[in-house]
Amino acid sequence: METEEARAPWPVPTEWPLYVPVERAAQIAGVSYEYMRAACDRRDGEAIPHIDMGKRKKLVRVSAIPAYMAAAEAR
């Protein structure tokens, strides 16, 4: 398993916002909208960090995408 020192921080371009809609987060991660939506809706404590905006809209934290995808790959 990687240690914190071995893992370099993911470079987030400064022109990217801190949070993006689920559709844009899916594009950034290279996965389907349905996969990213399911990642937001997980109830087992493993949901990707996001903010609920009303009843249906969710904004995903861009900087959390790489760590979440790496953890999903290890599952």
Short mmCIF file of C-alpha atoms in Angstrom, two decimals:
data_model
loop_
_atom_site.label_atom_id
_atom_site.label_comp_id
_atom_site.label_asym_id
_atom_site.label_seq_id
_atom_site.Cartn_x
_atom_site.Cartn_y
_atom_site.Cartn_z
CA MET A 1 0.00 0.00 0.00
CA GLU A 2 1.27 3.48 -0.83
CA THR A 3 2.33 5.84 1.90
CA GLU A 4 1.44 9.53 1.90
CA GLU A 5 5.05 10.41 1.05
CA ALA A 6 5.06 8.17 -2.03
CA ARG A 7 1.90 9.69 -3.44
CA ALA A 8 2.37 13.08 -5.06
CA PRO A 9 -0.49 15.58 -4.75
CA TRP A 10 -2.74 15.69 -7.77
CA PRO A 11 -2.20 18.93 -9.69
CA VAL A 12 -5.54 20.69 -9.94
CA PRO A 13 -5.39 23.40 -12.61
CA THR A 14 -6.03 26.77 -11.02
CA GLU A 15 -8.74 27.61 -13.52
CA TRP A 16 -10.86 24.66 -12.34
CA PRO A 17 -13.50 25.33 -9.69
CA LEU A 18 -13.37 23.61 -6.30
CA TYR A 19 -16.66 21.80 -6.98
CA VAL A 20 -18.26 20.68 -10.24
CA PRO A 21 -21.60 19.10 -11.18
CA VAL A 22 -21.74 15.29 -11.29
CA GLU A 23 -21.67 15.29 -15.10
CA ARG A 24 -18.40 17.29 -15.20
CA ALA A 25 -16.89 15.18 -12.40
CA ALA A 26 -17.62 12.07 -14.46
CA GLN A 27 -15.86 13.60 -17.47
CA ILE A 28 -12.81 14.51 -15.35
CA ALA A 29 -12.63 10.98 -13.92
CA GLY A 30 -13.29 9.30 -17.26
CA VAL A 31 -16.32 7.38 -16.00
CA SER A 32 -20.01 7.41 -16.82
CA TYR A 33 -22.50 9.83 -15.31
CA GLU A 34 -24.29 6.87 -13.70
CA TYR A 35 -21.09 5.67 -11.99
CA MET A 36 -20.32 9.11 -10.56
CA ARG A 37 -23.92 9.61 -9.45
CA ALA A 38 -23.78 6.25 -7.67
CA ALA A 39 -20.50 7.33 -6.02
CA CYS A 40 -22.33 10.37 -4.61
CA ASP A 41 -25.33 8.34 -3.48
CA ARG A 42 -23.42 5.64 -1.55
CA ARG A 43 -24.74 5.21 2.00
CA ASP A 44 -21.91 3.05 3.42
CA GLY A 45 -19.69 5.99 4.35
CA GLU A 46 -17.67 5.66 1.15
CA ALA A 47 -19.41 8.36 -0.92
CA ILE A 48 -17.22 10.76 -2.87
CA PRO A 49 -17.08 14.15 -1.09
CA HIS A 50 -19.86 16.35 -2.46
CA ILE A 51 -22.33 19.08 -1.56
CA ASP A 52 -26.08 18.58 -1.97
CA MET A 53 -27.62 21.56 -3.73
CA GLY A 54 -31.34 21.16 -3.33
CA LYS A 55 -33.15 17.87 -3.84
CA ARG A 56 -31.39 16.61 -6.95
CA LYS A 57 -28.24 18.58 -7.76
CA LYS A 58 -24.89 17.56 -6.28
CA LEU A 59 -21.50 19.24 -6.61
CA VAL A 60 -18.44 16.97 -6.39
CA ARG A 61 -15.15 18.20 -4.87
CA VAL A 62 -12.64 18.12 -7.76
CA SER A 63 -9.61 17.46 -5.53
CA ALA A 64 -11.31 14.32 -4.12
CA ILE A 65 -11.74 12.63 -7.50
CA PRO A 66 -8.24 11.04 -7.81
CA ALA A 67 -8.22 9.57 -4.28
CA TYR A 68 -11.75 8.23 -4.67
CA MET A 69 -10.93 6.59 -8.01
CA ALA A 70 -7.71 5.06 -6.61
CA ALA A 71 -9.68 3.60 -3.69
CA ALA A 72 -12.32 2.27 -6.10
CA GLU A 73 -9.57 0.63 -8.15
CA ALA A 74 -8.23 -1.10 -5.02
CA ARG A 75 -11.69 -2.48 -4.10
#
